[in-house]
Amino acid sequence: RLPSQAAPLRSVVAERVELSAAGGWASGGFAADLRLSGAIAFGTQQQSLLRTSELGGGVEGLPSFNSVFLGVTPTPPPDSCGGGGPAVASVGSAPLAAEKPFLFLQNQTLHLALPPIRRQAKGAAPRPHHLPAAPLASGDDDDDGRSVVFVATPSDSAAAINRQLARGRHVVLTPGLYALPVPLRVATRGQVRGAH
């Protein structure tokens, strides 16, 4: 069971997802790129937005006020409940879907997933292309040269991060406060930089 107040779900592969507020009310939720073999249960959600996902077991318990399904398979039919108006809006495909890059662990190796930008998207994204990744101790370390991703921490300086960017590495900023007195310079086409 997942609390869903201001807690978006992205790029989840699971048997089932249950959005709940442990018996209370949860107001508003966003989920995208879910690949479920079972159902999504909305529990006490009052409203939700679900985008480009595959729900093998469909939907259980629609939100009490409204929900939007955009590029979701299967999509529940429009319905009226709660406030008396249309509670379900279903759109067959998302005109444009651009998932954020994300880190994942597979076979004890850290990878950076780069989901493709999709037009008229329906269902979950195809398995994303992934690149080998390994956190480096600091931007001054030159590991064995195989890592194409630098996982930065707040202790890394702007100069250290810029050296990794100049080497053509993708950069992921871990949570924290970064004291960066100069801008980060991204010069390689297609280079990923972002927070995780």
CSV table of C-alpha atoms in Angstrom, one decimal:
chain,number,residue,atom,x,y,z
A,1,ARG,CA,0.0,0.0,0.0
A,2,LEU,CA,1.3,3.4,-1.0
A,3,PRO,CA,0.3,6.8,0.3
A,4,SER,CA,-0.3,8.8,-2.7
A,5,GLN,CA,-0.6,12.4,-1.5
A,6,ALA,CA,2.0,14.3,-3.6
A,7,ALA,CA,3.9,11.1,-4.3
A,8,PRO,CA,4.0,10.4,-8.0
A,9,LEU,CA,4.7,6.9,-9.3
A,10,ARG,CA,6.8,6.6,-12.4
A,11,SER,CA,8.3,3.6,-14.3
A,12,VAL,CA,7.0,0.9,-12.0
A,13,VAL,CA,6.9,-2.8,-12.8
A,14,ALA,CA,4.8,-4.7,-10.3
A,15,GLU,CA,2.1,-7.2,-9.8
A,16,ARG,CA,-0.3,-4.8,-8.2
A,17,VAL,CA,-0.4,-1.1,-6.9
A,18,GLU,CA,-2.8,0.0,-4.2
A,19,LEU,CA,-3.0,3.7,-3.5
A,20,SER,CA,-4.3,4.2,0.0
A,21,ALA,CA,-4.2,6.6,2.9
A,22,ALA,CA,-4.6,3.9,5.6
A,23,GLY,CA,-8.4,4.5,5.9
A,24,GLY,CA,-8.2,8.3,5.5
A,25,TRP,CA,-8.6,10.4,2.3
A,26,ALA,CA,-5.8,10.9,-0.2
A,27,SER,CA,-6.3,13.8,-2.5
A,28,GLY,CA,-4.7,13.7,-5.9
A,29,GLY,CA,-2.2,11.3,-7.4
A,30,PHE,CA,-0.2,11.0,-10.6
A,31,ALA,CA,1.2,7.8,-12.0
A,32,ALA,CA,2.9,7.1,-15.4
A,33,ASP,CA,4.6,4.3,-17.2
A,34,LEU,CA,3.2,1.5,-14.9
A,35,ARG,CA,3.5,-2.1,-16.1
A,36,LEU,CA,1.2,-4.1,-13.8
A,37,SER,CA,0.3,-7.8,-14.2
A,38,GLY,CA,-2.6,-7.2,-11.8
A,39,ALA,CA,-4.8,-4.3,-11.0
A,40,ILE,CA,-4.4,-0.7,-9.7
A,41,ALA,CA,-6.7,-0.1,-6.7
A,42,PHE,CA,-7.4,3.5,-6.0
A,43,GLY,CA,-8.5,3.0,-2.4
A,44,THR,CA,-9.3,6.4,-0.9
A,45,GLN,CA,-8.1,8.5,-3.7
A,46,GLN,CA,-10.4,11.5,-4.4
A,47,GLN,CA,-8.9,12.3,-7.9
A,48,SER,CA,-6.1,10.9,-10.0
A,49,LEU,CA,-4.3,11.1,-13.3
A,50,LEU,CA,-2.9,7.9,-14.8
A,51,ARG,CA,-0.8,8.2,-18.0
A,52,THR,CA,0.7,5.7,-20.5
A,53,SER,CA,0.4,2.5,-18.4
A,54,GLU,CA,-0.6,-1.2,-18.8
A,55,LEU,CA,-3.0,-2.6,-16.2
A,56,GLY,CA,-3.1,-6.3,-16.6
A,57,GLY,CA,-5.8,-6.6,-14.0
A,58,GLY,CA,-7.7,-3.4,-14.8
A,59,VAL,CA,-8.9,-0.9,-12.2
A,60,GLU,CA,-10.4,-1.4,-8.8
A,61,GLY,CA,-12.3,1.2,-6.9
A,62,LEU,CA,-12.4,4.4,-9.0
A,63,PRO,CA,-11.6,7.7,-7.1
A,64,SER,CA,-14.6,9.3,-5.5
A,65,PHE,CA,-14.6,12.6,-7.5
A,66,ASN,CA,-12.7,12.2,-10.8
A,67,SER,CA,-10.0,10.4,-12.7
A,68,VAL,CA,-8.2,10.9,-16.0
A,69,PHE,CA,-6.8,7.9,-18.0
A,70,LEU,CA,-4.4,9.1,-20.8
A,71,GLY,CA,-3.0,6.3,-23.0
A,72,VAL,CA,-3.8,3.6,-20.5
A,73,THR,CA,-4.7,0.0,-21.4
A,74,PRO,CA,-7.3,-1.2,-20.6
A,75,THR,CA,-9.2,2.0,-19.8
A,76,PRO,CA,-12.4,1.9,-17.7
A,77,PRO,CA,-15.5,3.3,-19.5
A,78,PRO,CA,-16.7,6.8,-18.6
A,79,ASP,CA,-18.7,6.7,-15.5
A,80,SER,CA,-20.6,9.0,-13.1
A,81,CYS,CA,-20.1,8.8,-9.4
A,82,GLY,CA,-19.1,11.0,-6.5
A,83,GLY,CA,-20.2,14.6,-7.3
A,84,GLY,CA,-22.7,13.5,-9.9
A,85,GLY,CA,-20.7,14.6,-13.0
A,86,PRO,CA,-18.5,12.5,-15.3
A,87,ALA,CA,-15.9,10.9,-12.9
A,88,VAL,CA,-13.8,9.2,-15.6
A,89,ALA,CA,-12.2,10.9,-18.6
A,90,SER,CA,-10.5,8.5,-21.0
A,91,VAL,CA,-8.2,9.6,-23.8
A,92,GLY,CA,-6.9,6.8,-26.0
A,93,SER,CA,-3.3,8.0,-26.4
A,94,ALA,CA,-1.0,10.7,-25.0
A,95,PRO,CA,0.1,13.2,-27.8
A,96,LEU,CA,3.6,13.2,-26.3
A,97,ALA,CA,5.1,11.2,-23.5
A,98,ALA,CA,8.6,11.9,-22.2
A,99,GLU,CA,9.6,9.9,-19.1
A,100,LYS,CA,12.4,11.1,-16.9
A,101,PRO,CA,15.7,9.2,-16.9
A,102,PHE,CA,16.1,7.1,-13.8
A,103,LEU,CA,18.6,4.8,-12.0
A,104,PHE,CA,18.0,1.2,-11.4
A,105,LEU,CA,20.0,-1.8,-10.1
A,106,GLN,CA,20.2,-5.0,-12.1
A,107,ASN,CA,22.6,-7.9,-11.3
A,108,GLN,CA,24.5,-5.8,-8.8
A,109,THR,CA,25.2,-3.1,-11.5
A,110,LEU,CA,23.8,0.4,-11.4
A,111,HIS,CA,22.2,1.5,-14.8
A,112,LEU,CA,20.7,4.7,-16.1
A,113,ALA,CA,17.5,4.1,-18.0
A,114,LEU,CA,16.8,6.5,-20.9
A,115,PRO,CA,13.1,6.1,-21.8
A,116,PRO,CA,12.4,7.1,-25.4
A,117,ILE,CA,10.2,10.1,-26.2
A,118,ARG,CA,7.0,8.7,-27.6
A,119,ARG,CA,4.2,10.3,-29.8
A,120,GLN,CA,0.6,9.1,-29.6
A,121,ALA,CA,1.7,6.9,-26.7
A,122,LYS,CA,-0.4,4.2,-25.4
A,123,GLY,CA,0.5,1.7,-22.7
A,124,ALA,CA,3.8,1.5,-20.8
A,125,ALA,CA,7.1,2.5,-22.5
A,126,PRO,CA,9.1,-0.3,-24.1
A,127,ARG,CA,12.0,-1.6,-22.0
A,128,PRO,CA,14.3,1.4,-21.8
A,129,HIS,CA,17.8,1.4,-23.2
A,130,HIS,CA,20.2,1.4,-20.4
A,131,LEU,CA,23.8,2.3,-20.0
A,132,PRO,CA,26.3,0.9,-17.5
A,133,ALA,CA,26.7,3.3,-14.6
A,134,ALA,CA,28.9,3.3,-11.5
A,135,PRO,CA,29.2,6.0,-8.9
A,136,LEU,CA,32.6,7.6,-8.7
A,137,ALA,CA,34.3,8.6,-5.4
A,138,SER,CA,34.8,12.1,-6.7
A,139,GLY,CA,34.9,14.0,-10.0
A,140,ASP,CA,38.7,13.9,-9.8
A,141,ASP,CA,38.9,10.2,-10.0
A,142,ASP,CA,39.2,8.7,-13.5
A,143,ASP,CA,37.9,5.2,-13.1
A,144,ASP,CA,38.6,2.4,-15.6
A,145,GLY,CA,37.0,4.5,-18.4
A,146,ARG,CA,34.0,2.2,-18.8
A,147,SER,CA,31.5,4.2,-16.8
A,148,VAL,CA,29.5,6.6,-18.9
A,149,VAL,CA,27.5,8.0,-15.9
A,150,PHE,CA,28.7,10.1,-13.1
A,151,VAL,CA,26.5,10.1,-10.0
A,152,ALA,CA,27.3,13.3,-8.2
A,153,THR,CA,26.8,14.1,-4.5
A,154,PRO,CA,26.6,17.5,-2.8
A,155,SER,CA,30.2,17.2,-1.8
A,156,ASP,CA,31.3,17.3,-5.5
A,157,SER,CA,32.4,20.8,-6.7
A,158,ALA,CA,31.1,22.4,-9.9
A,159,ALA,CA,34.6,22.0,-11.4
A,160,ALA,CA,34.5,18.2,-10.7
A,161,ILE,CA,31.1,17.8,-12.2
A,162,ASN,CA,32.1,19.9,-15.2
A,163,ARG,CA,35.1,17.7,-15.8
A,164,GLN,CA,32.8,14.7,-16.0
A,165,LEU,CA,30.5,16.5,-18.4
A,166,ALA,CA,33.5,17.5,-20.5
A,167,ARG,CA,34.4,13.8,-20.7
A,168,GLY,CA,31.0,13.2,-22.2
A,169,ARG,CA,29.6,11.4,-19.2
A,170,HIS,CA,25.9,11.6,-18.2
A,171,VAL,CA,25.5,13.3,-14.8
A,172,VAL,CA,22.9,12.4,-12.1
A,173,LEU,CA,22.6,14.7,-9.1
A,174,THR,CA,21.7,12.9,-5.9
A,175,PRO,CA,19.4,14.8,-3.5
A,176,GLY,CA,21.0,17.6,-1.5
A,177,LEU,CA,22.1,21.2,-1.6
A,178,TYR,CA,24.8,21.9,-4.2
A,179,ALA,CA,27.0,24.9,-3.7
A,180,LEU,CA,27.8,25.6,-7.4
A,181,PRO,CA,29.4,29.1,-7.9
A,182,VAL,CA,29.7,28.5,-11.7
A,183,PRO,CA,27.2,27.0,-14.1
A,184,LEU,CA,27.3,23.3,-15.1
A,185,ARG,CA,28.3,23.2,-18.8
A,186,VAL,CA,26.6,20.5,-21.0
A,187,ALA,CA,28.2,20.4,-24.4
A,188,THR,CA,27.6,16.9,-25.7
A,189,ARG,CA,24.4,16.3,-27.7
A,190,GLY,CA,22.0,14.0,-26.0
A,191,GLN,CA,23.8,14.2,-22.7
A,192,VAL,CA,21.6,13.5,-19.7
A,193,ARG,CA,21.8,15.6,-16.6
A,194,GLY,CA,19.2,15.6,-13.9
A,195,ALA,CA,18.3,15.0,-10.3
A,196,HIS,CA,17.3,11.6,-9.0
